Amino acid sequence: MPGGFKARSAATLLAAAILLAGCERGSSSDPADSTSGPSGCPAVQARAQAAVSRAERTDVPWNGPTSGPGAVAGRTIVYVAQTMTNPGVAGAANGVRQAARVIGWNVRVIDGGGTPAGIQAAMSDAVALRPSGIVIGGFDPNSTSQQVARANAARIPLIGWHAVASPGPSRRPQLFTNVTTEVEDVARVSAQWVISDSHGTAGVVIFTDASIPFARNKSELIRKELATCSGVKLLAYQNIPIPDASSRTPREVSSLLSRFQDRWTHSVAINDLYFADAAPAFRAAGKKGSGPPFNIGAGDGDPSAFQRINSEQYQAATVPEPLTLQGWQIVDEFNRAFSGRPASGYVAPVHITTAGNSDGATTWNPSGYQEAYRKIWGK
């Protein structure tokens, strides 16, 4: 834990002395009548602390594939992005570009712009190009079902990044595989960090994008895990679509601060970018960058999130996706598809980054993956 943990814990305990119960109304949960909840949940808190300690380890060896088909030559991949303003989508795209240069393939990125019409148009363009493979980058394939059907009919392999709820192959929709961490593990450890950090007494706001099934499922799992601790109270469940985050988040955060004041001690967001957009509102309200509220991103872990964490600027932790590794994995999975081989089945482990274990880094990836994939491909 960072050096200021004891002071933070004391501040958190004081701030959480009076907590509000929440109930959902419209796009967010508004508080019910003020109540005094029980303090802490010792057994749950102890389990949470153990889980967080495991997830904060940085000496994680490569446990992915070490064998597979050699590189297939002369392929072109189209990466259809939900929106390149989503740092996770963009980070995975950059990983695909990097790996494609190594294996010797061409990559084209088409940005859907974060709107249903834009994503459908981007998928239509991708299928029309007749590429070797298409990446579904961070959006629900069912929202482009006609384009997916055309790609399936043309036998163009589809690989998802955060496209469906679970990693691995999907039959409906038909994906060769879906590259993601286990959403259950990410959601659980994010909530456990709040329980552990607050010693089981916290007032929490969850930020989500209910328009994305993957994100909505993640936030519901976070809510469920937080509910295992009787001393943790959900103050608000804030639905802000990612494309609207830059315009809506500052306004919503200002409103939340006005309503909850010091009762708001922790936040969990399904994507780190919410805290980049929230920072001006926290700053305007006179909140210190080191918290409270203490904020954890349940996903992505783009460089700006690491920078906020390392400099203690309105974000205390993240559960980062190993974005570059996942880009390399996407290329390797396509290579397996082109070679008539099954998907690798690899799922990256969950990790928590704080200022205490980041060592100043701005990304997180397990060590050894590039060497492993180069050896498999013969590159």
GROMACS .gro file of C-alpha atoms in nm:
model
  379
    1MET     CA    1   0.000   0.000   0.000
    2PRO     CA    2   0.117   0.361  -0.053
    3GLY     CA    3   0.290   0.539   0.232
    4GLY     CA    4  -0.014   0.748   0.320
    5PHE     CA    5  -0.231   0.441   0.386
    6LYS     CA    6  -0.268   0.492   0.761
    7ALA     CA    7  -0.372   0.853   0.723
    8ARG     CA    8  -0.605   0.765   0.439
    9SER     CA    9  -0.763   0.484   0.638
   10ALA     CA   10  -0.827   0.716   0.932
   11ALA     CA   11  -0.979   0.976   0.702
   12THR     CA   12  -1.191   0.713   0.533
   13LEU     CA   13  -1.320   0.575   0.862
   14LEU     CA   14  -1.413   0.925   0.978
   15ALA     CA   15  -1.578   1.015   0.649
   16ALA     CA   16  -1.774   0.690   0.646
   17ALA     CA   17  -1.913   0.726   0.999
   18ILE     CA   18  -2.253   0.820   0.853
   19LEU     CA   19  -2.349   0.640   0.535
   20LEU     CA   20  -2.648   0.650   0.306
   21ALA     CA   21  -2.836   0.361   0.154
   22GLY     CA   22  -2.900   0.390  -0.222
   23CYS     CA   23  -3.187   0.317  -0.455
   24GLU     CA   24  -3.186   0.350  -0.833
   25ARG     CA   25  -3.379   0.631  -1.002
   26GLY     CA   26  -3.334   0.731  -1.365
   27SER     CA   27  -2.971   0.715  -1.472
   28SER     CA   28  -2.832   0.707  -1.119
   29SER     CA   29  -2.908   0.580  -0.773
   30ASP     CA   30  -3.029   0.848  -0.538
   31PRO     CA   31  -2.997   0.808  -0.161
   32ALA     CA   32  -3.285   0.693   0.047
   33ASP     CA   33  -3.344   0.833   0.394
   34SER     CA   34  -3.027   0.876   0.597
   35THR     CA   35  -2.942   0.575   0.812
   36SER     CA   36  -2.657   0.465   1.028
   37GLY     CA   37  -2.527   0.133   0.898
   38PRO     CA   38  -2.317  -0.123   1.085
   39SER     CA   39  -1.945  -0.052   1.089
   40GLY     CA   40  -1.727  -0.290   0.898
   41CYS     CA   41  -1.744  -0.657   0.802
   42PRO     CA   42  -1.435  -0.817   0.961
   43ALA     CA   43  -1.450  -1.157   0.791
   44VAL     CA   44  -1.528  -1.015   0.446
   45GLN     CA   45  -1.266  -0.745   0.493
   46ALA     CA   46  -0.998  -1.003   0.581
   47ARG     CA   47  -1.075  -1.205   0.266
   48ALA     CA   48  -1.071  -0.887   0.060
   49GLN     CA   49  -0.732  -0.785   0.198
   50ALA     CA   50  -0.585  -1.125   0.109
   51ALA     CA   51  -0.724  -1.106  -0.245
   52VAL     CA   52  -0.592  -0.753  -0.294
   53SER     CA   53  -0.246  -0.851  -0.171
   54ARG     CA   54  -0.232  -1.132  -0.428
   55ALA     CA   55  -0.351  -0.904  -0.707
   56GLU     CA   56  -0.093  -0.636  -0.623
   57ARG     CA   57   0.199  -0.872  -0.688
   58THR     CA   58   0.421  -0.757  -0.974
   59ASP     CA   59   0.637  -1.070  -1.013
   60VAL     CA   60   0.386  -1.249  -1.235
   61PRO     CA   61   0.555  -1.487  -1.481
   62TRP     CA   62   0.423  -1.553  -1.831
   63ASN     CA   63   0.161  -1.827  -1.814
   64GLY     CA   64   0.028  -1.796  -2.168
   65PRO     CA   65   0.087  -2.012  -2.475
   66THR     CA   66   0.438  -2.127  -2.558
   67SER     CA   67   0.354  -2.329  -2.870
   68GLY     CA   68   0.142  -2.282  -3.181
   69PRO     CA   69   0.158  -2.242  -3.559
   70GLY     CA   70   0.434  -2.046  -3.727
   71ALA     CA   71   0.350  -1.713  -3.887
   72VAL     CA   72   0.113  -1.719  -4.186
   73ALA     CA   73   0.229  -1.462  -4.441
   74GLY     CA   74   0.054  -1.176  -4.620
   75ARG     CA   75  -0.259  -1.113  -4.412
   76THR     CA   76  -0.462  -0.794  -4.355
   77ILE     CA   77  -0.656  -0.723  -4.037
   78VAL     CA   78  -0.923  -0.456  -3.987
   79TYR     CA   79  -0.974  -0.332  -3.631
   80VAL     CA   80  -1.322  -0.183  -3.588
   81ALA     CA   81  -1.313   0.041  -3.280
   82GLN     CA   82  -1.617   0.129  -3.071
   83THR     CA   83  -1.445   0.466  -3.030
   84MET     CA   84  -1.078   0.551  -3.029
   85THR     CA   85  -1.148   0.799  -2.749
   86ASN     CA   86  -1.189   0.493  -2.525
   87PRO     CA   87  -0.831   0.439  -2.400
   88GLY     CA   88  -0.877   0.064  -2.367
   89VAL     CA   89  -1.002   0.025  -2.723
   90ALA     CA   90  -0.717   0.244  -2.849
   91GLY     CA   91  -0.458   0.062  -2.637
   92ALA     CA   92  -0.559  -0.279  -2.770
   93ALA     CA   93  -0.553  -0.138  -3.125
   94ASN     CA   94  -0.199  -0.016  -3.072
   95GLY     CA   95  -0.101  -0.361  -2.946
   96VAL     CA   96  -0.247  -0.517  -3.262
   97ARG     CA   97  -0.047  -0.273  -3.477
   98GLN     CA   98   0.272  -0.351  -3.289
   99ALA     CA   99   0.229  -0.728  -3.315
  100ALA     CA  100   0.127  -0.706  -3.682
  101ARG     CA  101   0.456  -0.532  -3.764
  102VAL     CA  102   0.642  -0.821  -3.602
  103ILE     CA  103   0.447  -1.096  -3.777
  104GLY     CA  104   0.446  -0.906  -4.109
  105TRP     CA  105   0.076  -0.820  -4.157
  106ASN     CA  106  -0.114  -0.506  -4.251
  107VAL     CA  107  -0.361  -0.341  -4.013
  108ARG     CA  108  -0.633  -0.083  -4.076
  109VAL     CA  109  -0.829   0.080  -3.793
  110ILE     CA  110  -1.184   0.207  -3.857
  111ASP     CA  111  -1.329   0.425  -3.580
  112GLY     CA  112  -1.700   0.378  -3.507
  113GLY     CA  113  -1.711   0.707  -3.318
  114GLY     CA  114  -1.906   0.564  -3.025
  115THR     CA  115  -2.251   0.582  -3.190
  116PRO     CA  116  -2.467   0.288  -3.308
  117ALA     CA  117  -2.484   0.429  -3.660
  118GLY     CA  118  -2.111   0.496  -3.671
  119ILE     CA  119  -2.022   0.148  -3.548
  120GLN     CA  120  -2.257  -0.015  -3.798
  121ALA     CA  121  -2.106   0.190  -4.080
  122ALA     CA  122  -1.754   0.100  -3.967
  123MET     CA  123  -1.841  -0.271  -3.963
  124SER     CA  124  -1.999  -0.243  -4.308
  125ASP     CA  125  -1.681  -0.082  -4.439
  126ALA     CA  126  -1.470  -0.352  -4.275
  127VAL     CA  127  -1.666  -0.639  -4.431
  128ALA     CA  128  -1.663  -0.466  -4.772
  129LEU     CA  129  -1.282  -0.461  -4.764
  130ARG     CA  130  -1.279  -0.844  -4.752
  131PRO     CA  131  -0.986  -0.856  -4.509
  132SER     CA  132  -0.830  -1.171  -4.369
  133GLY     CA  133  -0.986  -1.099  -4.029
  134ILE     CA  134  -1.185  -0.836  -3.837
  135VAL     CA  135  -1.148  -0.729  -3.474
  136ILE     CA  136  -1.464  -0.625  -3.291
  137GLY     CA  137  -1.306  -0.365  -3.065
  138GLY     CA  138  -1.510  -0.300  -2.753
  139PHE     CA  139  -1.871  -0.312  -2.875
  140ASP     CA  140  -2.157  -0.562  -2.871
  141PRO     CA  141  -2.151  -0.771  -3.193
  142ASN     CA  142  -2.531  -0.802  -3.169
  143SER     CA  143  -2.554  -0.430  -3.242
  144THR     CA  144  -2.405  -0.507  -3.585
  145SER     CA  145  -2.575  -0.841  -3.641
  146GLN     CA  146  -2.624  -0.793  -4.017
  147GLN     CA  147  -2.258  -0.710  -4.071
  148VAL     CA  148  -2.149  -0.999  -3.848
  149ALA     CA  149  -2.368  -1.235  -4.050
  150ARG     CA  150  -2.210  -1.111  -4.374
  151ALA     CA  151  -1.862  -1.163  -4.232
  152ASN     CA  152  -1.954  -1.513  -4.115
  153ALA     CA  153  -2.097  -1.595  -4.459
  154ALA     CA  154  -1.776  -1.470  -4.622
  155ARG     CA  155  -1.575  -1.684  -4.376
  156ILE     CA  156  -1.391  -1.383  -4.240
  157PRO     CA  157  -1.278  -1.477  -3.888
  158LEU     CA  158  -1.400  -1.236  -3.618
  159ILE     CA  159  -1.214  -1.182  -3.293
  160GLY     CA  160  -1.357  -0.969  -3.017
  161TRP     CA  161  -1.184  -0.747  -2.767
  162HIS     CA  162  -1.426  -0.700  -2.475
  163ALA     CA  163  -1.702  -0.784  -2.723
  164VAL     CA  164  -1.893  -1.040  -2.517
  165ALA     CA  165  -1.903  -1.114  -2.146
  166SER     CA  166  -1.662  -1.409  -2.136
  167PRO     CA  167  -1.319  -1.482  -2.283
  168GLY     CA  168  -1.281  -1.753  -2.544
  169PRO     CA  169  -1.479  -1.870  -2.850
  170SER     CA  170  -1.842  -1.764  -2.894
  171ARG     CA  171  -2.110  -1.939  -3.099
  172ARG     CA  172  -2.380  -1.669  -3.074
  173PRO     CA  173  -2.250  -1.432  -3.196
  174GLN     CA  174  -2.000  -1.634  -3.395
  175LEU     CA  175  -1.651  -1.525  -3.286
  176PHE     CA  176  -1.333  -1.726  -3.322
  177THR     CA  177  -1.251  -1.598  -2.974
  178ASN     CA  178  -1.299  -1.301  -2.742
  179VAL     CA  179  -0.993  -1.149  -2.577
  180THR     CA  180  -1.051  -1.009  -2.230
  181THR     CA  181  -0.974  -1.071  -1.868
  182GLU     CA  182  -1.242  -1.251  -1.667
  183VAL     CA  183  -1.495  -0.978  -1.595
  184GLU     CA  184  -1.601  -1.154  -1.275
  185ASP     CA  185  -1.244  -1.143  -1.143
  186VAL     CA  186  -1.195  -0.776  -1.237
  187ALA     CA  187  -1.525  -0.671  -1.080
  188ARG     CA  188  -1.467  -0.874  -0.766
  189VAL     CA  189  -1.115  -0.750  -0.697
  190SER     CA  190  -1.213  -0.388  -0.766
  191ALA     CA  191  -1.487  -0.409  -0.504
  192GLN     CA  192  -1.254  -0.596  -0.269
  193TRP     CA  193  -1.004  -0.313  -0.297
  194VAL     CA  194  -1.271  -0.071  -0.173
  195ILE     CA  195  -1.367  -0.304   0.112
  196SER     CA  196  -1.002  -0.353   0.208
  197ASP     CA  197  -0.896   0.009   0.169
  198SER     CA  198  -1.188   0.135   0.379
  199HIS     CA  199  -1.162  -0.140   0.642
  200GLY     CA  200  -1.517  -0.233   0.550
  201THR     CA  201  -1.673   0.111   0.594
  202ALA     CA  202  -1.724   0.311   0.276
  203GLY     CA  203  -1.974   0.524   0.087
  204VAL     CA  204  -1.937   0.431  -0.279
  205VAL     CA  205  -2.031   0.571  -0.618
  206ILE     CA  206  -2.021   0.339  -0.921
  207PHE     CA  207  -1.972   0.486  -1.270
  208THR     CA  208  -2.083   0.272  -1.564
  209ASP     CA  209  -2.198   0.276  -1.926
  210ALA     CA  210  -2.522   0.078  -1.936
  211SER     CA  211  -2.532   0.095  -2.317
  212ILE     CA  212  -2.247  -0.158  -2.337
  213PRO     CA  213  -2.358  -0.503  -2.210
  214PHE     CA  214  -2.003  -0.592  -2.103
  215ALA     CA  215  -1.973  -0.273  -1.896
  216ARG     CA  216  -2.321  -0.303  -1.750
  217ASN     CA  217  -2.250  -0.662  -1.644
  218LYS     CA  218  -1.922  -0.554  -1.484
  219SER     CA  219  -2.085  -0.278  -1.280
  220GLU     CA  220  -2.360  -0.512  -1.163
  221LEU     CA  221  -2.095  -0.759  -1.045
  222ILE     CA  222  -1.916  -0.476  -0.862
  223ARG     CA  223  -2.241  -0.379  -0.693
  224LYS     CA  224  -2.300  -0.741  -0.590
  225GLU     CA  225  -1.953  -0.779  -0.439
  226LEU     CA  226  -1.977  -0.450  -0.248
  227ALA     CA  227  -2.304  -0.573  -0.099
  228THR     CA  228  -2.121  -0.860   0.075
  229CYS     CA  229  -1.991  -0.604   0.326
  230SER     CA  230  -2.262  -0.460   0.551
  231GLY     CA  231  -2.051  -0.152   0.628
  232VAL     CA  232  -2.023  -0.051   0.262
  233LYS     CA  233  -2.310   0.159   0.131
  234LEU     CA  234  -2.381   0.228  -0.236
  235LEU     CA  235  -2.457   0.598  -0.263
  236ALA     CA  236  -2.510   0.621  -0.640
  237TYR     CA  237  -2.503   0.407  -0.952
  238GLN     CA  238  -2.420   0.659  -1.221
  239ASN     CA  239  -2.488   0.573  -1.586
  240ILE     CA  240  -2.275   0.791  -1.817
  241PRO     CA  241  -2.214   0.659  -2.172
  242ILE     CA  242  -1.842   0.660  -2.249
  243PRO     CA  243  -1.880   0.886  -2.558
  244ASP     CA  244  -2.052   1.143  -2.331
  245ALA     CA  245  -1.808   1.110  -2.042
  246SER     CA  246  -1.607   1.424  -2.111
  247SER     CA  247  -1.916   1.646  -2.117
  248ARG     CA  248  -2.131   1.479  -1.852
  249THR     CA  249  -1.890   1.351  -1.587
  250PRO     CA  250  -1.779   1.691  -1.447
  251ARG     CA  251  -2.140   1.802  -1.408
  252GLU     CA  252  -2.250   1.473  -1.251
  253VAL     CA  253  -1.954   1.466  -1.013
  254SER     CA  254  -2.027   1.820  -0.897
  255SER     CA  255  -2.385   1.716  -0.824
  256LEU     CA  256  -2.274   1.405  -0.637
  257LEU     CA  257  -2.029   1.604  -0.424
  258SER     CA  258  -2.304   1.849  -0.336
  259ARG     CA  259  -2.543   1.570  -0.236
  260PHE     CA  260  -2.309   1.339  -0.048
  261GLN     CA  261  -2.018   1.562   0.063
  262ASP     CA  262  -1.784   1.368   0.296
  263ARG     CA  263  -2.005   1.060   0.293
  264TRP     CA  264  -1.863   0.982  -0.052
  265THR     CA  265  -1.537   0.804   0.035
  266HIS     CA  266  -1.471   0.569  -0.261
  267SER     CA  267  -1.559   0.528  -0.629
  268VAL     CA  268  -1.541   0.239  -0.874
  269ALA     CA  269  -1.564   0.306  -1.248
  270ILE     CA  270  -1.586   0.049  -1.525
  271ASN     CA  271  -1.327   0.254  -1.716
  272ASP     CA  272  -1.045   0.477  -1.590
  273LEU     CA  273  -1.140   0.763  -1.821
  274TYR     CA  274  -1.422   0.869  -1.589
  275PHE     CA  275  -1.164   0.987  -1.336
  276ALA     CA  276  -0.979   1.194  -1.596
  277ASP     CA  277  -1.307   1.371  -1.667
  278ALA     CA  278  -1.397   1.394  -1.295
  279ALA     CA  279  -1.070   1.558  -1.189
  280PRO     CA  280  -1.174   1.920  -1.271
  281ALA     CA  281  -1.491   1.884  -1.062
  282PHE     CA  282  -1.301   1.737  -0.767
  283ARG     CA  283  -1.045   2.014  -0.795
  284ALA     CA  284  -1.310   2.286  -0.814
  285ALA     CA  285  -1.471   2.146  -0.499
  286GLY     CA  286  -1.142   2.172  -0.311
  287LYS     CA  287  -1.084   1.796  -0.293
  288LYS     CA  288  -0.723   1.685  -0.256
  289GLY     CA  289  -0.582   1.472  -0.536
  290SER     CA  290  -0.485   1.206  -0.284
  291GLY     CA  291  -0.850   1.165  -0.178
  292PRO     CA  292  -1.106   1.107  -0.044
  293PRO     CA  293  -1.291   0.997  -0.242
  294PHE     CA  294  -1.043   0.722  -0.327
  295ASN     CA  295  -1.105   0.607  -0.684
  296ILE     CA  296  -1.034   0.276  -0.856
  297GLY     CA  297  -1.083   0.198  -1.223
  298ALA     CA  298  -1.217  -0.152  -1.288
  299GLY     CA  299  -1.055  -0.181  -1.625
  300ASP     CA  300  -0.829  -0.051  -1.901
  301GLY     CA  301  -0.530   0.098  -1.717
  302ASP     CA  302  -0.422   0.334  -1.993
  303PRO     CA  303  -0.108   0.548  -1.940
  304SER     CA  304  -0.305   0.852  -1.819
  305ALA     CA  305  -0.456   0.640  -1.540
  306PHE     CA  306  -0.109   0.534  -1.427
  307GLN     CA  307   0.000   0.897  -1.432
  308ARG     CA  308  -0.293   0.999  -1.212
  309ILE     CA  309  -0.216   0.716  -0.972
  310ASN     CA  310   0.157   0.783  -0.957
  311SER     CA  311   0.102   1.154  -0.894
  312GLU     CA  312  -0.198   1.101  -0.659
  313GLN     CA  313  -0.431   1.307  -0.874
  314TYR     CA  314  -0.785   1.182  -0.812
  315GLN     CA  315  -0.718   0.814  -0.875
  316ALA     CA  316  -0.574   0.570  -0.622
  317ALA     CA  317  -0.578   0.240  -0.814
  318THR     CA  318  -0.669   0.060  -1.134
  319VAL     CA  319  -0.724  -0.299  -1.242
  320PRO     CA  320  -0.542  -0.260  -1.573
  321GLU     CA  321  -0.603  -0.466  -1.880
  322PRO     CA  322  -0.268  -0.573  -2.025
  323LEU     CA  323  -0.361  -0.383  -2.340
  324THR     CA  324  -0.044  -0.434  -2.542
  325LEU     CA  325  -0.034  -0.803  -2.455
  326GLN     CA  326  -0.398  -0.838  -2.559
  327GLY     CA  327  -0.317  -0.681  -2.896
  328TRP     CA  328  -0.043  -0.940  -2.943
  329GLN     CA  329  -0.283  -1.213  -2.833
  330ILE     CA  330  -0.538  -1.101  -3.094
  331VAL     CA  331  -0.278  -1.136  -3.368
  332ASP     CA  332  -0.174  -1.478  -3.238
  333GLU     CA  333  -0.538  -1.591  -3.225
  334PHE     CA  334  -0.587  -1.482  -3.588
  335ASN     CA  335  -0.274  -1.676  -3.683
  336ARG     CA  336  -0.425  -1.984  -3.522
  337ALA     CA  337  -0.754  -1.927  -3.708
  338PHE     CA  338  -0.571  -1.888  -4.041
  339SER     CA  339  -0.381  -2.211  -3.967
  340GLY     CA  340  -0.694  -2.412  -3.889
  341ARG     CA  341  -0.603  -2.439  -3.523
  342PRO     CA  342  -0.828  -2.374  -3.220
  343ALA     CA  343  -0.806  -2.063  -3.004
  344SER     CA  344  -0.532  -2.062  -2.742
  345GLY     CA  345  -0.763  -2.034  -2.442
  346TYR     CA  346  -0.531  -1.787  -2.269
  347VAL     CA  347  -0.682  -1.541  -2.021
  348ALA     CA  348  -0.457  -1.278  -1.861
  349PRO     CA  349  -0.457  -1.265  -1.479
  350VAL     CA  350  -0.607  -0.972  -1.288
  351HIS     CA  351  -0.371  -0.717  -1.136
  352ILE     CA  352  -0.412  -0.407  -0.918
  353THR     CA  353  -0.183  -0.109  -0.973
  354THR     CA  354  -0.131   0.153  -0.702
  355ALA     CA  355   0.136   0.417  -0.646
  356GLY     CA  356   0.298   0.167  -0.411
  357ASN     CA  357   0.362  -0.103  -0.671
  358SER     CA  358   0.372   0.073  -1.010
  359ASP     CA  359   0.739   0.173  -0.979
  360GLY     CA  360   0.657   0.476  -1.193
  361ALA     CA  361   0.539   0.268  -1.490
  362THR     CA  362   0.256   0.382  -1.718
  363THR     CA  363   0.140   0.037  -1.834
  364TRP     CA  364   0.117  -0.314  -1.701
  365ASN     CA  365   0.176  -0.635  -1.892
  366PRO     CA  366   0.299  -0.974  -1.767
  367SER     CA  367   0.663  -1.025  -1.854
  368GLY     CA  368   0.776  -1.256  -2.132
  369TYR     CA  369   0.480  -1.238  -2.370
  370GLN     CA  370   0.661  -1.079  -2.665
  371GLU     CA  371   0.942  -1.333  -2.649
  372ALA     CA  372   0.688  -1.617  -2.626
  373TYR     CA  373   0.486  -1.501  -2.927
  374ARG     CA  374   0.796  -1.427  -3.137
  375LYS     CA  375   0.919  -1.780  -3.070
  376ILE     CA  376   0.581  -1.930  -3.166
  377TRP     CA  377   0.568  -1.729  -3.489
  378GLY     CA  378   0.932  -1.784  -3.577
  379LYS     CA  379   0.991  -1.408  -3.574
   0.00000   0.00000   0.00000
